C-alpha cells in the first residue's frame, strides 16, 4: 500500500514542474526502441502497419475507399483487428472486427456513434460504447448526461454480443475481471465480469458506481466553482489498483475547467486532482493512457486560451506532473511502447511521428511520414 499513500487529500496539486524547453526533434527514430508493430491509419483511408521506427510499412486493409479507417487496434495476439471506420452517409463512426482470413463483421448498428473500444487482456472479448442519440465527444471518451447508448461486450469466439449497461468508453482491468466505463448517469462505473468464467454467460453483470459528478463537484469547488458537468471514461493503471479519468466543469465551453482525477479503483476512494485549464471545446478532452509497466499516466490536451497542444506525464506515486511537449501544431493521438520507455505521438501538421521519454522534456526522435492514431503492440500483428 505504500505506493498508494499519495491519495489522501482533495486539494489541487501544485503547478506542474516545467522542464527546460526542448522542441527540436532529432531526425530519425531513437535507438533501443521496443519491438512490436505499430498499427495506424494512413490519412483516414486504410490501415497500415510498420516497425516502431517507421520502416517496413505495409497495408493491412485495402477497402478504405468504401469506408475510411480512422484507426484500429490489434488483439493481444495480433490475429484480429478492431477497426473504427467512417461509413458513407452515416453521422458517426462504426466498429468492425477484421479477421485473419480477410473477412469482417460490423459490430455497431447503422447511424450510431462509436465511443470507445478495447480488447480484453486475453483477446476473447471486445468491449465498446455505442451511442444512439444525444451528446457525445468521442475523441477523449467524454459523455454528456442525456446521451442514450450502452456498453457492449462482444465474444469473438462465440460471435455473441452482451449489453453491460448504459454508458460509453469502456476499459478492462489488467486481470480482465472488471470493466470500467463512463455511466450515462454521470459516474464512473465498474462491472464485475467474473461471471464470464462460468459455463454460461450471465444475463446481468453486478455494477458498482465508483464516483459520480456530485462527488467531483464537492471536491473540486476551489478549481471549478460551477460544478462538474461531464465525465470521461476511466483508465486502469498497469497494476489495476488505480483509475484515472477526466471531467469538465459546467458553464460556457470556453470558460469550463477540465480536471484529471486519479484514485484507487474502489468506491469512495478520495481522488487526487490535476487541473488542466480551460477546455475550449467539447471534443478537446484529455486523452489519458497509463504506462504498461509503471504508475505513470500520460495525457494530451488541447487548450483554448492560449490555443496550444500539450503532452504531459504524471507520476502517480509522487504526484509530480511533467510537461513533455508544448506546441501550436495539432496533435492528440499517441501510444506507449510495450516496455513503457517511449511515447510515440502523431503530429498531424506535417504528418510526423515524434518519440518521447516520460522523464525527458522534448522529443528524442522523429520520423516522416507518420500515421493517424498509432497503436504500438507487442504482438507481431498481421500485415
XYZ file of C-alpha atoms in Angstrom:
383
model
C 0.000 0.000 0.000
C 2.989 2.294 0.194
C 2.603 3.249 -3.455
C -0.920 4.483 -2.804
C -0.297 6.778 0.129
C -0.476 9.852 -2.087
C -4.279 9.566 -2.269
C -5.100 11.242 0.993
C -6.495 14.656 0.236
C -8.814 16.538 -2.044
C -6.815 19.718 -2.626
C -5.425 20.585 -6.033
C -1.848 19.672 -6.791
C 0.892 22.282 -7.182
C 1.576 23.591 -10.713
C 3.489 21.131 -12.890
C 7.266 21.274 -12.824
C 8.319 22.935 -16.084
C 11.430 21.326 -17.502
C 13.895 23.171 -19.755
C 12.178 23.648 -23.122
C 13.331 21.429 -25.947
C 11.098 21.293 -29.013
C 13.621 20.481 -31.740
C 13.087 16.894 -32.825
C 16.192 14.914 -33.812
C 15.717 13.307 -37.200
C 15.202 9.576 -37.194
C 13.840 7.212 -34.582
C 15.811 6.854 -31.332
C 17.859 3.726 -30.765
C 16.777 0.928 -28.470
C 13.065 1.005 -29.265
C 10.928 -1.864 -28.024
C 9.970 -4.437 -30.619
C 6.490 -4.963 -31.994
C 4.380 -3.370 -34.704
C 2.565 -0.054 -34.975
C -0.928 -0.053 -36.477
C -2.115 3.283 -37.876
C -4.456 4.955 -40.343
C -2.916 6.373 -43.488
C -4.733 9.672 -43.884
C -8.069 8.238 -42.801
C -8.225 5.840 -45.749
C -6.664 2.437 -44.984
C -4.928 0.817 -42.022
C -1.195 0.231 -42.324
C 1.437 -1.342 -40.097
C 5.121 -0.670 -39.624
C 8.017 -1.314 -37.320
C 8.192 1.150 -34.400
C 10.873 3.142 -36.250
C 8.583 3.627 -39.252
C 10.283 1.115 -41.533
C 8.674 -1.886 -43.200
C 5.348 -0.186 -43.891
C 2.652 -2.486 -45.296
C -1.097 -2.134 -45.866
C -3.377 -4.045 -43.510
C -6.624 -3.097 -45.302
C -7.313 -2.235 -48.928
C -11.008 -1.331 -48.894
C -10.808 2.124 -47.363
C -12.398 3.691 -50.437
C -15.724 2.122 -49.371
C -15.414 3.440 -45.816
C -12.247 5.043 -44.485
C -10.456 3.739 -41.402
C -9.994 6.240 -38.569
C -7.813 3.803 -36.617
C -7.610 0.293 -35.262
C -6.294 -1.964 -32.507
C -4.790 -5.404 -32.770
C -5.983 -8.162 -30.483
C -3.309 -9.129 -27.920
C -2.017 -11.972 -30.120
C -2.160 -9.895 -33.307
C -4.558 -12.211 -35.134
C -7.555 -9.844 -35.217
C -8.083 -6.118 -35.677
C -10.801 -3.951 -34.160
C -11.248 -1.095 -36.617
C -13.072 2.226 -36.427
C -14.494 3.284 -39.804
C -16.195 6.267 -41.418
C -19.107 4.794 -43.367
C -20.626 6.828 -46.232
C -23.845 8.610 -45.337
C -23.553 7.990 -41.583
C -23.081 10.609 -38.895
C -20.788 8.620 -36.595
C -18.003 6.081 -36.874
C -18.642 2.327 -36.831
C -16.764 -0.595 -35.261
C -15.694 -3.570 -37.374
C -13.900 -6.782 -36.455
C -11.342 -7.785 -39.103
C -10.370 -11.457 -39.207
C -7.141 -13.008 -40.447
C -8.855 -14.545 -43.488
C -9.821 -11.095 -44.760
C -13.458 -11.260 -43.684
C -15.025 -8.679 -41.412
C -18.138 -8.183 -39.319
C -19.751 -4.927 -38.285
C -20.468 -4.726 -34.552
C -22.195 -1.349 -34.161
C -25.525 -0.555 -35.739
C -26.039 1.840 -38.636
C -26.144 5.539 -37.718
C -24.853 5.092 -34.184
C -21.775 6.696 -32.624
C -18.819 4.584 -31.561
C -17.489 5.965 -28.273
C -14.512 3.894 -27.202
C -13.454 0.292 -27.776
C -10.934 -2.003 -26.105
C -9.716 -5.610 -26.156
C -9.842 -7.827 -23.086
C -6.372 -8.885 -21.865
C -6.896 -12.447 -23.151
C -8.251 -11.275 -26.519
C -11.549 -13.131 -26.215
C -13.758 -10.082 -25.758
C -14.078 -6.725 -27.448
C -15.869 -4.055 -25.407
C -17.244 -0.915 -26.997
C -19.549 2.012 -26.357
C -22.411 2.645 -28.775
C -24.361 5.911 -28.514
C -27.640 6.010 -30.422
C -28.631 9.614 -29.615
C -27.631 12.586 -27.509
C -24.347 14.296 -26.727
C -21.043 12.510 -27.054
C -17.477 13.675 -27.552
C -15.674 10.539 -28.597
C -12.187 11.962 -29.028
C -11.450 11.569 -25.359
C -14.351 9.426 -24.301
C -16.472 12.198 -22.804
C -20.208 11.675 -22.482
C -22.891 14.157 -21.534
C -25.862 13.370 -19.345
C -28.786 12.867 -21.723
C -26.970 10.650 -24.207
C -28.557 7.272 -24.931
C -26.441 4.194 -25.514
C -24.814 1.145 -23.986
C -21.513 -0.548 -23.343
C -21.363 -3.861 -25.201
C -19.200 -6.947 -24.742
C -18.620 -8.989 -27.905
C -17.355 -12.568 -27.592
C -15.136 -13.119 -30.647
C -15.188 -16.914 -30.214
C -18.932 -17.355 -29.865
C -19.822 -14.308 -32.014
C -22.311 -13.154 -29.375
C -22.972 -9.672 -28.035
C -23.803 -8.841 -24.410
C -25.004 -5.491 -23.033
C -23.170 -4.416 -19.873
C -25.116 -1.253 -19.105
C -25.813 2.352 -20.169
C -22.525 4.094 -20.862
C -19.520 4.580 -23.106
C -15.735 4.410 -23.299
C -15.046 1.050 -21.579
C -11.709 -0.103 -20.134
C -10.723 -3.543 -18.830
C -8.837 -4.015 -15.595
C -5.462 -5.693 -16.303
C -6.702 -9.034 -14.942
C -9.866 -8.860 -17.045
C -12.219 -9.263 -14.082
C -13.755 -5.780 -14.245
C -14.900 -3.417 -16.954
C -14.873 0.271 -16.111
C -16.884 2.768 -18.145
C -18.474 6.211 -18.109
C -22.039 5.603 -16.931
C -24.655 7.750 -18.625
C -25.985 8.837 -15.230
C -22.766 10.834 -14.840
C -20.497 8.438 -12.977
C -17.551 6.078 -13.278
C -18.939 2.541 -13.125
C -17.242 -0.837 -12.701
C -18.919 -4.042 -13.900
C -17.901 -7.378 -12.358
C -17.072 -9.827 -15.175
C -16.132 -12.838 -13.063
C -19.401 -14.490 -14.085
C -17.961 -14.976 -17.574
C -15.855 -17.832 -16.198
C -18.967 -19.989 -15.859
C -20.339 -22.379 -18.445
C -22.999 -19.852 -19.447
C -22.621 -16.096 -19.706
C -24.703 -14.244 -17.090
C -27.669 -12.158 -18.169
C -26.632 -9.283 -15.893
C -23.325 -8.061 -14.517
C -23.092 -6.604 -10.988
C -22.118 -2.961 -11.421
C -20.838 -0.501 -8.825
C -20.517 3.282 -9.106
C -17.011 4.306 -8.063
C -17.536 8.085 -8.213
C -20.150 10.466 -9.635
C -20.417 14.088 -10.723
C -21.852 15.150 -7.359
C -18.763 13.740 -5.632
C -16.461 15.531 -8.061
C -18.364 18.805 -7.709
C -17.955 18.678 -3.940
C -14.192 18.152 -4.002
C -13.447 20.426 -6.987
C -15.114 23.654 -5.836
C -11.855 25.585 -5.493
C -10.979 24.888 -9.131
C -14.420 24.599 -10.753
C -16.988 26.628 -8.758
C -19.804 25.956 -11.258
C -19.660 22.231 -10.564
C -18.641 19.338 -12.782
C -20.974 18.595 -15.682
C -19.315 15.996 -17.925
C -17.278 12.924 -17.056
C -14.959 10.839 -19.226
C -14.168 7.152 -19.286
C -11.702 5.573 -16.825
C -8.296 4.060 -17.487
C -6.756 1.392 -15.223
C -3.121 1.536 -14.132
C -0.875 -1.369 -15.103
C -1.275 -2.985 -11.666
C -5.050 -2.454 -11.660
C -5.019 -0.572 -8.353
C -5.677 2.933 -9.697
C -8.010 4.541 -12.201
C -7.677 7.880 -13.958
C -10.449 9.867 -15.620
C -11.255 13.436 -16.664
C -14.231 15.706 -16.037
C -15.272 19.119 -17.332
C -16.950 21.964 -15.464
C -20.462 23.222 -16.136
C -20.991 26.534 -17.895
C -19.794 28.172 -21.131
C -17.462 25.878 -23.038
C -14.637 28.396 -23.397
C -14.664 29.026 -19.648
C -15.013 25.417 -18.473
C -12.173 23.967 -16.431
C -11.033 20.421 -17.099
C -9.595 18.253 -14.325
C -7.868 14.870 -14.334
C -8.531 12.682 -11.291
C -6.537 9.684 -10.036
C -7.923 7.420 -7.322
C -7.888 3.849 -6.096
C -10.184 1.630 -8.150
C -12.733 1.235 -5.343
C -15.920 3.078 -4.481
C -15.483 6.103 -2.238
C -11.706 6.423 -2.609
C -10.602 10.095 -2.446
C -9.289 11.317 -5.811
C -6.160 13.349 -6.417
C -6.859 16.385 -8.627
C -4.789 17.739 -11.509
C -6.234 20.930 -13.028
C -5.641 21.203 -16.782
C -7.076 24.614 -17.612
C -9.900 25.754 -19.847
C -11.103 23.115 -22.265
C -12.028 25.232 -25.269
C -14.435 22.806 -26.962
C -16.254 19.613 -26.064
C -14.033 17.450 -28.240
C -10.884 18.818 -26.632
C -10.900 16.109 -23.995
C -7.740 14.851 -22.315
C -6.605 11.540 -23.804
C -5.368 9.514 -20.812
C -3.083 6.469 -21.094
C -1.181 4.670 -18.365
C 2.288 3.279 -18.935
C 2.026 -0.512 -19.397
C 4.845 -1.052 -16.895
C 4.684 1.703 -14.253
C 2.412 4.123 -12.389
C 2.983 6.895 -14.922
C -0.048 8.473 -16.576
C 0.407 10.335 -19.858
C -2.145 12.710 -21.317
C -2.548 15.012 -24.279
C -4.738 18.092 -24.110
C -5.808 20.975 -26.333
C -6.398 24.267 -24.530
C -8.249 27.237 -25.966
C -6.634 30.112 -24.074
C -3.988 30.219 -25.419
C -4.530 27.660 -28.190
C -1.818 25.108 -27.552
C -1.375 21.363 -27.550
C 0.419 19.684 -24.656
C 1.807 16.285 -23.737
C 2.269 15.645 -20.007
C 3.241 12.752 -17.752
C 2.066 12.319 -14.147
C 3.951 10.181 -11.642
C 1.112 8.695 -9.594
C 3.464 7.773 -6.738
C 4.773 11.279 -6.104
C 2.036 13.347 -7.766
C 4.669 15.123 -9.871
C 3.460 16.347 -13.260
C 5.977 16.837 -16.067
C 5.494 18.810 -19.268
C 6.971 16.828 -22.148
C 5.859 18.873 -25.159
C 4.135 22.196 -25.885
C 3.285 23.121 -29.456
C 0.862 25.102 -31.595
C 0.898 22.199 -34.033
C -2.103 19.895 -33.841
C -1.718 16.576 -32.053
C -3.783 14.381 -29.742
C -3.108 10.726 -30.630
C -0.246 8.750 -29.104
C 0.740 5.298 -27.861
C 3.063 3.855 -25.232
C 5.732 1.343 -26.204
C 5.165 -2.128 -24.680
C 8.147 -1.628 -22.337
C 6.861 1.746 -21.096
C 10.063 3.570 -22.060
C 8.792 5.519 -25.077
C 5.739 7.531 -26.108
C 5.004 7.665 -29.843
C 2.985 10.768 -30.781
C 1.383 11.651 -34.111
C 1.688 15.325 -35.134
C -0.958 15.993 -37.763
C 0.618 19.236 -39.001
C 3.430 17.934 -41.184
C 2.359 14.308 -40.646
C 5.203 13.016 -38.499
C 5.803 10.767 -35.533
C 7.640 12.189 -32.553
C 9.221 9.999 -29.871
C 9.359 10.953 -26.182
C 10.662 9.537 -22.944
C 8.384 10.075 -19.929
C 11.263 11.582 -17.918
C 12.613 13.906 -20.633
C 11.293 17.230 -21.954
C 11.113 17.421 -25.718
C 11.181 14.803 -28.463
C 14.083 12.367 -28.699
C 13.423 11.419 -32.322
C 11.135 11.908 -35.310
C 10.020 10.020 -38.397
C 8.252 11.286 -41.527
C 5.643 10.378 -42.612
C 3.709 9.475 -39.513
C 0.249 7.919 -39.330
C -3.047 8.663 -37.612
C -3.888 7.098 -34.249
C -0.783 4.938 -33.859
C -1.201 1.816 -31.701
C 2.050 0.131 -30.634
C 1.517 -3.557 -29.977
C 3.982 -6.132 -28.640
C 2.386 -8.670 -30.971
C 3.740 -9.414 -34.407
C 0.464 -8.312 -35.947
C -0.824 -9.264 -39.348
C 0.493 -7.308 -42.294
